């Protein structure tokens, strides 16, 4: 445990951190990649360019300092980051590299406020936290390897199928090259793929939600073509059935956890429906006896993925209901057939189907999820019954 003096010094640096803001972590990443360019093969450089990752890291550092006396409140944050790290195959020795650059950044940007005592305190605090991550990640790596069909590190998979789901979403069925089984996962989790783009200098690791129930033989991911997204466009345009990709074991802390008596509401926008699809298929596969509600929002018909699949499942399962919002229907979209409501998702339109004691899972753009959270609170849903996933660097709603 950290001693009282170290805790006191860390807390005294909170104003310094807040005044520096994300500029602190932006400098950190610039320094890190300058001195250790090999780590560009580990970090998602697209998130660096967008600025999302420096902001996420700053928020994490600030939260650590503010909760240094009660680290238990950061348990969910630690678990989410540890799960992410295993998808990037983070190693214990990399923590020492990161810690060195973090302390150097504090010294370079902090001026006279960063004394030797401050650096020593942050060195101890960082080492304490790093050890928590190292231990938790070791547990995850071991569990991934020991589970039936599991493995450690990288494994080669073949794209056995490539299916168009909408104008912007394509699904990929991935089967292991060695022909052996694959480990089960909990719906909501993701796969990490390592890819080499001919126009990019570094290997790129991307994490994509699994979009089907576990079957022990293969995995399915469903990828949105992002404007300017070189890796997503590589998957859509260049990789075909028969090509091979490198895959790390399933991971993630966004997981379907319900008991038979719990109603479930799955809420999504755009490609955020991919983890919801995994959850839905698992619930139906297990013949979940309570009500299941599927709520989805997208722009219009051409980008509406899995539309026919959801319609078919609704016909087959009497406890499944679905409602769809199109923000701007096109002339070919038919109200009552392709979609149910025009505009942005308003839960008040289906409030009678939304039990406060249900478990709510939602995924989509940050603005969408923030609006959904507020609407659920208005409907009396407890915060502990809400679970959400952010694609990319985490952000609070």
GROMACS .gro file of C-alpha atoms in nm:
model
  397
    1UNK     CA    1   0.000   0.000   0.000
    2UNK     CA    2   0.103   0.361  -0.049
    3UNK     CA    3   0.212   0.549   0.262
    4UNK     CA    4   0.028   0.858   0.385
    5UNK     CA    5   0.299   1.100   0.273
    6UNK     CA    6   0.295   0.965  -0.083
    7UNK     CA    7  -0.083   0.996  -0.091
    8UNK     CA    8  -0.063   1.353   0.037
    9UNK     CA    9   0.192   1.452  -0.229
   10UNK     CA   10  -0.011   1.291  -0.509
   11UNK     CA   11  -0.323   1.480  -0.399
   12UNK     CA   12  -0.126   1.805  -0.392
   13UNK     CA   13  -0.054   1.764  -0.766
   14UNK     CA   14  -0.421   1.752  -0.868
   15UNK     CA   15  -0.434   2.130  -0.946
   16UNK     CA   16  -0.122   2.089  -1.159
   17UNK     CA   17  -0.280   1.803  -1.353
   18UNK     CA   18  -0.603   1.994  -1.404
   19UNK     CA   19  -0.425   2.305  -1.527
   20UNK     CA   20  -0.219   2.103  -1.775
   21UNK     CA   21  -0.518   1.904  -1.901
   22UNK     CA   22  -0.485   1.664  -2.196
   23UNK     CA   23  -0.179   1.861  -2.314
   24UNK     CA   24   0.005   1.659  -2.050
   25UNK     CA   25  -0.083   1.323  -2.204
   26UNK     CA   26  -0.043   1.452  -2.559
   27UNK     CA   27   0.316   1.541  -2.471
   28UNK     CA   28   0.356   1.201  -2.305
   29UNK     CA   29   0.255   1.013  -2.621
   30UNK     CA   30   0.477   1.230  -2.840
   31UNK     CA   31   0.769   1.156  -2.612
   32UNK     CA   32   0.686   0.786  -2.590
   33UNK     CA   33   0.672   0.732  -2.966
   34UNK     CA   34   0.983   0.942  -3.027
   35UNK     CA   35   1.198   0.737  -2.792
   36UNK     CA   36   1.021   0.400  -2.833
   37UNK     CA   37   0.887   0.391  -3.189
   38UNK     CA   38   0.839   0.014  -3.162
   39UNK     CA   39   0.531   0.084  -2.950
   40UNK     CA   40   0.359   0.230  -3.256
   41UNK     CA   41   0.289  -0.135  -3.344
   42UNK     CA   42   0.096  -0.167  -3.017
   43UNK     CA   43  -0.105   0.154  -2.981
   44UNK     CA   44  -0.400   0.243  -3.206
   45UNK     CA   45  -0.248   0.536  -3.394
   46UNK     CA   46  -0.585   0.643  -3.533
   47UNK     CA   47  -0.694   0.725  -3.177
   48UNK     CA   48  -0.376   0.927  -3.134
   49UNK     CA   49  -0.451   1.134  -3.443
   50UNK     CA   50  -0.811   1.194  -3.335
   51UNK     CA   51  -0.701   1.307  -2.989
   52UNK     CA   52  -0.929   1.056  -2.819
   53UNK     CA   53  -0.656   0.850  -2.658
   54UNK     CA   54  -0.467   1.139  -2.490
   55UNK     CA   55  -0.797   1.262  -2.342
   56UNK     CA   56  -0.884   0.915  -2.217
   57UNK     CA   57  -0.541   0.871  -2.058
   58UNK     CA   58  -0.559   1.214  -1.894
   59UNK     CA   59  -0.898   1.131  -1.745
   60UNK     CA   60  -0.758   0.804  -1.610
   61UNK     CA   61  -0.452   0.974  -1.455
   62UNK     CA   62  -0.667   1.246  -1.299
   63UNK     CA   63  -0.913   0.990  -1.162
   64UNK     CA   64  -0.626   0.794  -1.010
   65UNK     CA   65  -0.492   1.103  -0.833
   66UNK     CA   66  -0.835   1.206  -0.705
   67UNK     CA   67  -0.916   0.857  -0.575
   68UNK     CA   68  -0.570   0.768  -0.447
   69UNK     CA   69  -0.714   0.707  -0.098
   70UNK     CA   70  -0.998   0.487  -0.222
   71UNK     CA   71  -0.882   0.290  -0.524
   72UNK     CA   72  -1.173   0.048  -0.490
   73UNK     CA   73  -1.392   0.295  -0.680
   74UNK     CA   74  -1.163   0.250  -0.981
   75UNK     CA   75  -1.220  -0.125  -0.996
   76UNK     CA   76  -1.434  -0.116  -1.310
   77UNK     CA   77  -1.188   0.118  -1.480
   78UNK     CA   78  -0.895  -0.112  -1.400
   79UNK     CA   79  -1.083  -0.412  -1.535
   80UNK     CA   80  -1.180  -0.236  -1.859
   81UNK     CA   81  -0.823  -0.119  -1.923
   82UNK     CA   82  -0.673  -0.457  -1.831
   83UNK     CA   83  -0.907  -0.629  -2.076
   84UNK     CA   84  -0.808  -0.380  -2.347
   85UNK     CA   85  -0.442  -0.434  -2.274
   86UNK     CA   86  -0.466  -0.810  -2.327
   87UNK     CA   87  -0.603  -0.744  -2.674
   88UNK     CA   88  -0.283  -0.552  -2.748
   89UNK     CA   89  -0.066  -0.819  -2.581
   90UNK     CA   90   0.079  -0.569  -2.334
   91UNK     CA   91   0.382  -0.710  -2.151
   92UNK     CA   92   0.502  -0.634  -1.795
   93UNK     CA   93   0.827  -0.478  -1.915
   94UNK     CA   94   0.634  -0.220  -2.117
   95UNK     CA   95   0.499  -0.069  -1.795
   96UNK     CA   96   0.850   0.041  -1.698
   97UNK     CA   97   0.890   0.218  -2.033
   98UNK     CA   98   0.556   0.396  -1.997
   99UNK     CA   99   0.632   0.490  -1.636
  100UNK     CA  100   0.964   0.644  -1.730
  101UNK     CA  101   0.805   0.864  -1.995
  102UNK     CA  102   0.519   0.962  -1.763
  103UNK     CA  103   0.761   1.086  -1.496
  104UNK     CA  104   0.973   1.263  -1.757
  105UNK     CA  105   0.661   1.436  -1.890
  106UNK     CA  106   0.569   1.559  -1.543
  107UNK     CA  107   0.921   1.693  -1.498
  108UNK     CA  108   0.931   1.862  -1.839
  109UNK     CA  109   0.589   2.027  -1.816
  110UNK     CA  110   0.548   2.080  -1.444
  111UNK     CA  111   0.815   2.344  -1.390
  112UNK     CA  112   0.915   2.428  -1.035
  113UNK     CA  113   0.604   2.256  -0.898
  114UNK     CA  114   0.748   1.914  -0.983
  115UNK     CA  115   1.008   1.860  -0.714
  116UNK     CA  116   1.213   1.551  -0.645
  117UNK     CA  117   0.956   1.456  -0.382
  118UNK     CA  118   0.674   1.483  -0.636
  119UNK     CA  119   0.861   1.265  -0.884
  120UNK     CA  120   0.934   1.007  -0.617
  121UNK     CA  121   0.570   1.001  -0.505
  122UNK     CA  122   0.440   0.960  -0.860
  123UNK     CA  123   0.702   0.693  -0.922
  124UNK     CA  124   0.573   0.495  -0.625
  125UNK     CA  125   0.209   0.556  -0.718
  126UNK     CA  126   0.266   0.453  -1.079
  127UNK     CA  127   0.455   0.141  -0.974
  128UNK     CA  128   0.175   0.044  -0.737
  129UNK     CA  129  -0.089   0.081  -1.008
  130UNK     CA  130   0.125  -0.088  -1.272
  131UNK     CA  131   0.159  -0.391  -1.047
  132UNK     CA  132  -0.220  -0.412  -1.016
  133UNK     CA  133  -0.250  -0.416  -1.396
  134UNK     CA  134   0.033  -0.665  -1.442
  135UNK     CA  135  -0.124  -0.909  -1.198
  136UNK     CA  136  -0.475  -0.876  -1.341
  137UNK     CA  137  -0.355  -0.909  -1.700
  138UNK     CA  138  -0.154  -1.220  -1.608
  139UNK     CA  139  -0.477  -1.371  -1.475
  140UNK     CA  140  -0.663  -1.288  -1.796
  141UNK     CA  141  -0.385  -1.428  -2.016
  142UNK     CA  142  -0.380  -1.749  -1.814
  143UNK     CA  143  -0.758  -1.789  -1.826
  144UNK     CA  144  -0.760  -1.730  -2.202
  145UNK     CA  145  -0.497  -1.999  -2.256
  146UNK     CA  146  -0.645  -2.258  -2.020
  147UNK     CA  147  -1.006  -2.243  -2.137
  148UNK     CA  148  -1.110  -2.510  -2.385
  149UNK     CA  149  -1.030  -2.380  -2.732
  150UNK     CA  150  -0.823  -2.101  -2.583
  151UNK     CA  151  -0.476  -1.979  -2.668
  152UNK     CA  152  -0.209  -1.735  -2.562
  153UNK     CA  153  -0.089  -1.449  -2.780
  154UNK     CA  154  -0.143  -1.455  -3.154
  155UNK     CA  155  -0.331  -1.717  -3.357
  156UNK     CA  156  -0.388  -1.733  -3.730
  157UNK     CA  157  -0.746  -1.740  -3.861
  158UNK     CA  158  -0.889  -1.777  -4.211
  159UNK     CA  159  -1.168  -1.555  -4.337
  160UNK     CA  160  -1.407  -1.837  -4.425
  161UNK     CA  161  -1.700  -1.609  -4.518
  162UNK     CA  162  -1.746  -1.242  -4.600
  163UNK     CA  163  -2.107  -1.121  -4.600
  164UNK     CA  164  -2.255  -0.779  -4.676
  165UNK     CA  165  -2.500  -0.671  -4.404
  166UNK     CA  166  -2.573  -0.318  -4.529
  167UNK     CA  167  -2.421  -0.046  -4.744
  168UNK     CA  168  -2.162   0.017  -4.471
  169UNK     CA  169  -2.139  -0.303  -4.263
  170UNK     CA  170  -1.970  -0.628  -4.365
  171UNK     CA  171  -1.944  -0.943  -4.155
  172UNK     CA  172  -1.642  -1.172  -4.146
  173UNK     CA  173  -1.656  -1.533  -4.030
  174UNK     CA  174  -1.315  -1.626  -3.888
  175UNK     CA  175  -1.212  -1.992  -3.860
  176UNK     CA  176  -0.882  -2.102  -3.698
  177UNK     CA  177  -0.616  -2.211  -3.946
  178UNK     CA  178  -0.521  -2.505  -3.723
  179UNK     CA  179  -0.874  -2.647  -3.741
  180UNK     CA  180  -0.904  -2.672  -3.364
  181UNK     CA  181  -1.191  -2.536  -3.151
  182UNK     CA  182  -1.208  -2.177  -3.031
  183UNK     CA  183  -1.283  -2.062  -2.679
  184UNK     CA  184  -1.625  -1.937  -2.584
  185UNK     CA  185  -1.673  -1.572  -2.497
  186UNK     CA  186  -1.939  -1.371  -2.320
  187UNK     CA  187  -2.163  -1.180  -2.563
  188UNK     CA  188  -2.059  -0.815  -2.565
  189UNK     CA  189  -1.687  -0.893  -2.582
  190UNK     CA  190  -1.459  -0.822  -2.879
  191UNK     CA  191  -1.179  -0.971  -3.086
  192UNK     CA  192  -0.845  -0.800  -3.147
  193UNK     CA  193  -0.707  -0.831  -3.501
  194UNK     CA  194  -0.352  -0.746  -3.602
  195UNK     CA  195  -0.335  -0.622  -3.961
  196UNK     CA  196  -0.070  -0.480  -4.191
  197UNK     CA  197  -0.189  -0.207  -4.426
  198UNK     CA  198   0.031  -0.149  -4.734
  199UNK     CA  199   0.003   0.229  -4.689
  200UNK     CA  200   0.079   0.236  -4.317
  201UNK     CA  201   0.424   0.211  -4.164
  202UNK     CA  202   0.320   0.013  -3.858
  203UNK     CA  203   0.114  -0.293  -3.781
  204UNK     CA  204  -0.232  -0.197  -3.664
  205UNK     CA  205  -0.438  -0.367  -3.395
  206UNK     CA  206  -0.812  -0.311  -3.405
  207UNK     CA  207  -1.080  -0.441  -3.172
  208UNK     CA  208  -1.417  -0.542  -3.315
  209UNK     CA  209  -1.721  -0.662  -3.123
  210UNK     CA  210  -1.820  -1.023  -3.178
  211UNK     CA  211  -2.159  -1.022  -3.349
  212UNK     CA  212  -2.287  -1.376  -3.301
  213UNK     CA  213  -2.338  -1.619  -3.015
  214UNK     CA  214  -2.039  -1.841  -2.931
  215UNK     CA  215  -2.032  -2.173  -3.118
  216UNK     CA  216  -1.692  -2.321  -3.034
  217UNK     CA  217  -1.579  -2.337  -3.399
  218UNK     CA  218  -1.556  -1.984  -3.538
  219UNK     CA  219  -1.606  -1.616  -3.462
  220UNK     CA  220  -1.801  -1.345  -3.643
  221UNK     CA  221  -1.719  -0.976  -3.642
  222UNK     CA  222  -1.917  -0.710  -3.829
  223UNK     CA  223  -1.719  -0.405  -3.938
  224UNK     CA  224  -1.842  -0.062  -4.043
  225UNK     CA  225  -1.664   0.109  -4.328
  226UNK     CA  226  -1.541   0.433  -4.175
  227UNK     CA  227  -1.478   0.738  -4.390
  228UNK     CA  228  -1.102   0.774  -4.392
  229UNK     CA  229  -1.062   0.458  -4.184
  230UNK     CA  230  -0.776   0.283  -4.356
  231UNK     CA  231  -0.806  -0.042  -4.161
  232UNK     CA  232  -1.183  -0.075  -4.197
  233UNK     CA  233  -1.150  -0.003  -4.569
  234UNK     CA  234  -0.874  -0.264  -4.593
  235UNK     CA  235  -1.114  -0.520  -4.450
  236UNK     CA  236  -1.399  -0.415  -4.677
  237UNK     CA  237  -1.205  -0.378  -5.001
  238UNK     CA  238  -0.890  -0.589  -4.991
  239UNK     CA  239  -0.939  -0.889  -4.765
  240UNK     CA  240  -1.147  -1.170  -4.908
  241UNK     CA  241  -1.261  -1.520  -4.815
  242UNK     CA  242  -0.953  -1.740  -4.791
  243UNK     CA  243  -0.724  -1.463  -4.664
  244UNK     CA  244  -0.560  -1.500  -4.323
  245UNK     CA  245  -0.553  -1.266  -4.026
  246UNK     CA  246  -0.385  -1.265  -3.686
  247UNK     CA  247  -0.624  -1.277  -3.392
  248UNK     CA  248  -0.589  -1.243  -3.015
  249UNK     CA  249  -0.832  -1.414  -2.773
  250UNK     CA  250  -1.172  -1.256  -2.703
  251UNK     CA  251  -1.169  -0.996  -2.425
  252UNK     CA  252  -1.367  -0.706  -2.286
  253UNK     CA  253  -1.566  -0.609  -1.978
  254UNK     CA  254  -1.895  -0.534  -2.160
  255UNK     CA  255  -2.073  -0.864  -2.100
  256UNK     CA  256  -2.426  -1.001  -2.099
  257UNK     CA  257  -2.503  -1.113  -1.744
  258UNK     CA  258  -2.868  -1.190  -1.679
  259UNK     CA  259  -3.078  -1.447  -1.498
  260UNK     CA  260  -3.388  -1.612  -1.652
  261UNK     CA  261  -3.636  -1.387  -1.472
  262UNK     CA  262  -3.476  -1.065  -1.599
  263UNK     CA  263  -3.625  -0.882  -1.900
  264UNK     CA  264  -3.354  -0.758  -2.136
  265UNK     CA  265  -3.354  -0.444  -2.351
  266UNK     CA  266  -3.090  -0.415  -2.624
  267UNK     CA  267  -3.047  -0.060  -2.756
  268UNK     CA  268  -2.819   0.042  -3.042
  269UNK     CA  269  -2.742   0.295  -3.309
  270UNK     CA  270  -2.552   0.228  -3.629
  271UNK     CA  271  -2.281  -0.036  -3.600
  272UNK     CA  272  -2.337  -0.035  -3.224
  273UNK     CA  273  -2.578  -0.318  -3.288
  274UNK     CA  274  -2.291  -0.567  -3.332
  275UNK     CA  275  -2.248  -0.659  -2.962
  276UNK     CA  276  -2.626  -0.641  -2.925
  277UNK     CA  277  -2.660  -0.900  -3.202
  278UNK     CA  278  -2.429  -1.134  -3.012
  279UNK     CA  279  -2.634  -1.086  -2.697
  280UNK     CA  280  -2.964  -1.140  -2.878
  281UNK     CA  281  -2.849  -1.458  -3.050
  282UNK     CA  282  -2.723  -1.597  -2.721
  283UNK     CA  283  -3.045  -1.515  -2.538
  284UNK     CA  284  -3.253  -1.684  -2.808
  285UNK     CA  285  -3.016  -1.980  -2.827
  286UNK     CA  286  -3.059  -2.032  -2.453
  287UNK     CA  287  -3.437  -1.982  -2.480
  288UNK     CA  288  -3.439  -1.690  -2.241
  289UNK     CA  289  -3.791  -1.701  -2.091
  290UNK     CA  290  -3.835  -1.330  -2.010
  291UNK     CA  291  -3.917  -1.051  -2.253
  292UNK     CA  292  -3.645  -0.930  -2.491
  293UNK     CA  293  -3.676  -0.588  -2.655
  294UNK     CA  294  -3.462  -0.484  -2.953
  295UNK     CA  295  -3.440  -0.108  -3.018
  296UNK     CA  296  -3.228   0.021  -3.304
  297UNK     CA  297  -3.165   0.357  -3.470
  298UNK     CA  298  -2.990   0.435  -3.797
  299UNK     CA  299  -3.001   0.684  -4.081
  300UNK     CA  300  -3.217   0.495  -4.332
  301UNK     CA  301  -3.279   0.162  -4.503
  302UNK     CA  302  -2.956   0.117  -4.703
  303UNK     CA  303  -2.741   0.135  -4.387
  304UNK     CA  304  -2.975  -0.078  -4.173
  305UNK     CA  305  -2.776  -0.394  -4.102
  306UNK     CA  306  -2.929  -0.729  -3.998
  307UNK     CA  307  -3.280  -0.605  -4.079
  308UNK     CA  308  -3.404  -0.932  -4.230
  309UNK     CA  309  -3.240  -1.140  -3.957
  310UNK     CA  310  -3.418  -0.945  -3.683
  311UNK     CA  311  -3.752  -0.969  -3.865
  312UNK     CA  312  -3.712  -1.347  -3.893
  313UNK     CA  313  -3.623  -1.389  -3.527
  314UNK     CA  314  -3.919  -1.179  -3.421
  315UNK     CA  315  -4.147  -1.417  -3.611
  316UNK     CA  316  -3.987  -1.720  -3.445
  317UNK     CA  317  -3.981  -1.595  -3.084
  318UNK     CA  318  -4.294  -1.459  -2.921
  319UNK     CA  319  -4.101  -1.296  -2.634
  320UNK     CA  320  -3.900  -1.080  -2.875
  321UNK     CA  321  -4.023  -0.737  -2.982
  322UNK     CA  322  -3.836  -0.484  -3.192
  323UNK     CA  323  -3.869  -0.118  -3.285
  324UNK     CA  324  -3.658   0.076  -3.534
  325UNK     CA  325  -3.601   0.448  -3.584
  326UNK     CA  326  -3.481   0.595  -3.916
  327UNK     CA  327  -3.349   0.948  -3.879
  328UNK     CA  328  -3.404   1.037  -4.245
  329UNK     CA  329  -3.600   0.764  -4.428
  330UNK     CA  330  -3.549   0.758  -4.802
  331UNK     CA  331  -3.843   0.723  -5.046
  332UNK     CA  332  -3.802   0.344  -5.068
  333UNK     CA  333  -3.827   0.293  -4.690
  334UNK     CA  334  -4.172   0.177  -4.579
  335UNK     CA  335  -4.310   0.287  -4.242
  336UNK     CA  336  -4.436  -0.012  -4.045
  337UNK     CA  337  -4.225  -0.253  -4.249
  338UNK     CA  338  -3.870  -0.122  -4.261
  339UNK     CA  339  -3.894   0.112  -3.965
  340UNK     CA  340  -4.140   0.215  -3.692
  341UNK     CA  341  -4.052   0.576  -3.610
  342UNK     CA  342  -3.893   0.870  -3.787
  343UNK     CA  343  -3.630   1.088  -3.624
  344UNK     CA  344  -3.403   1.019  -3.330
  345UNK     CA  345  -3.478   0.743  -3.082
  346UNK     CA  346  -3.737   0.843  -2.823
  347UNK     CA  347  -3.790   0.577  -2.560
  348UNK     CA  348  -4.112   0.744  -2.447
  349UNK     CA  349  -4.275   0.598  -2.759
  350UNK     CA  350  -4.222   0.244  -2.627
  351UNK     CA  351  -4.215   0.321  -2.254
  352UNK     CA  352  -4.483   0.064  -2.171
  353UNK     CA  353  -4.245  -0.211  -2.281
  354UNK     CA  354  -3.952  -0.090  -2.073
  355UNK     CA  355  -3.963  -0.241  -1.726
  356UNK     CA  356  -3.751  -0.051  -1.470
  357UNK     CA  357  -3.610  -0.382  -1.341
  358UNK     CA  358  -3.495  -0.494  -1.688
  359UNK     CA  359  -3.128  -0.505  -1.778
  360UNK     CA  360  -3.042  -0.240  -2.036
  361UNK     CA  361  -2.746  -0.281  -2.272
  362UNK     CA  362  -2.668  -0.005  -2.521
  363UNK     CA  363  -2.402   0.082  -2.773
  364UNK     CA  364  -2.356   0.353  -3.035
  365UNK     CA  365  -2.207   0.701  -3.072
  366UNK     CA  366  -2.133   0.885  -2.747
  367UNK     CA  367  -2.404   1.145  -2.803
  368UNK     CA  368  -2.661   0.874  -2.867
  369UNK     CA  369  -2.570   0.680  -2.554
  370UNK     CA  370  -2.572   0.992  -2.339
  371UNK     CA  371  -2.926   1.068  -2.459
  372UNK     CA  372  -3.036   0.710  -2.396
  373UNK     CA  373  -2.894   0.717  -2.044
  374UNK     CA  374  -3.086   1.036  -1.963
  375UNK     CA  375  -3.408   0.896  -2.109
  376UNK     CA  376  -3.372   0.576  -1.905
  377UNK     CA  377  -3.314   0.777  -1.588
  378UNK     CA  378  -3.631   0.975  -1.667
  379UNK     CA  379  -3.819   0.645  -1.700
  380UNK     CA  380  -3.701   0.540  -1.356
  381UNK     CA  381  -3.433   0.289  -1.455
  382UNK     CA  382  -3.161   0.251  -1.193
  383UNK     CA  383  -2.808   0.329  -1.306
  384UNK     CA  384  -2.689  -0.016  -1.196
  385UNK     CA  385  -2.924  -0.173  -1.452
  386UNK     CA  386  -2.754   0.015  -1.739
  387UNK     CA  387  -2.450  -0.120  -1.921
  388UNK     CA  388  -2.283   0.037  -2.222
  389UNK     CA  389  -1.982   0.004  -2.452
  390UNK     CA  390  -1.777   0.280  -2.613
  391UNK     CA  391  -1.607   0.195  -2.942
  392UNK     CA  392  -1.258   0.341  -2.904
  393UNK     CA  393  -1.112   0.523  -2.601
  394UNK     CA  394  -1.351   0.512  -2.308
  395UNK     CA  395  -1.561   0.813  -2.220
  396UNK     CA  396  -1.812   0.866  -1.941
  397UNK     CA  397  -2.168   0.947  -2.045
   0.00000   0.00000   0.00000
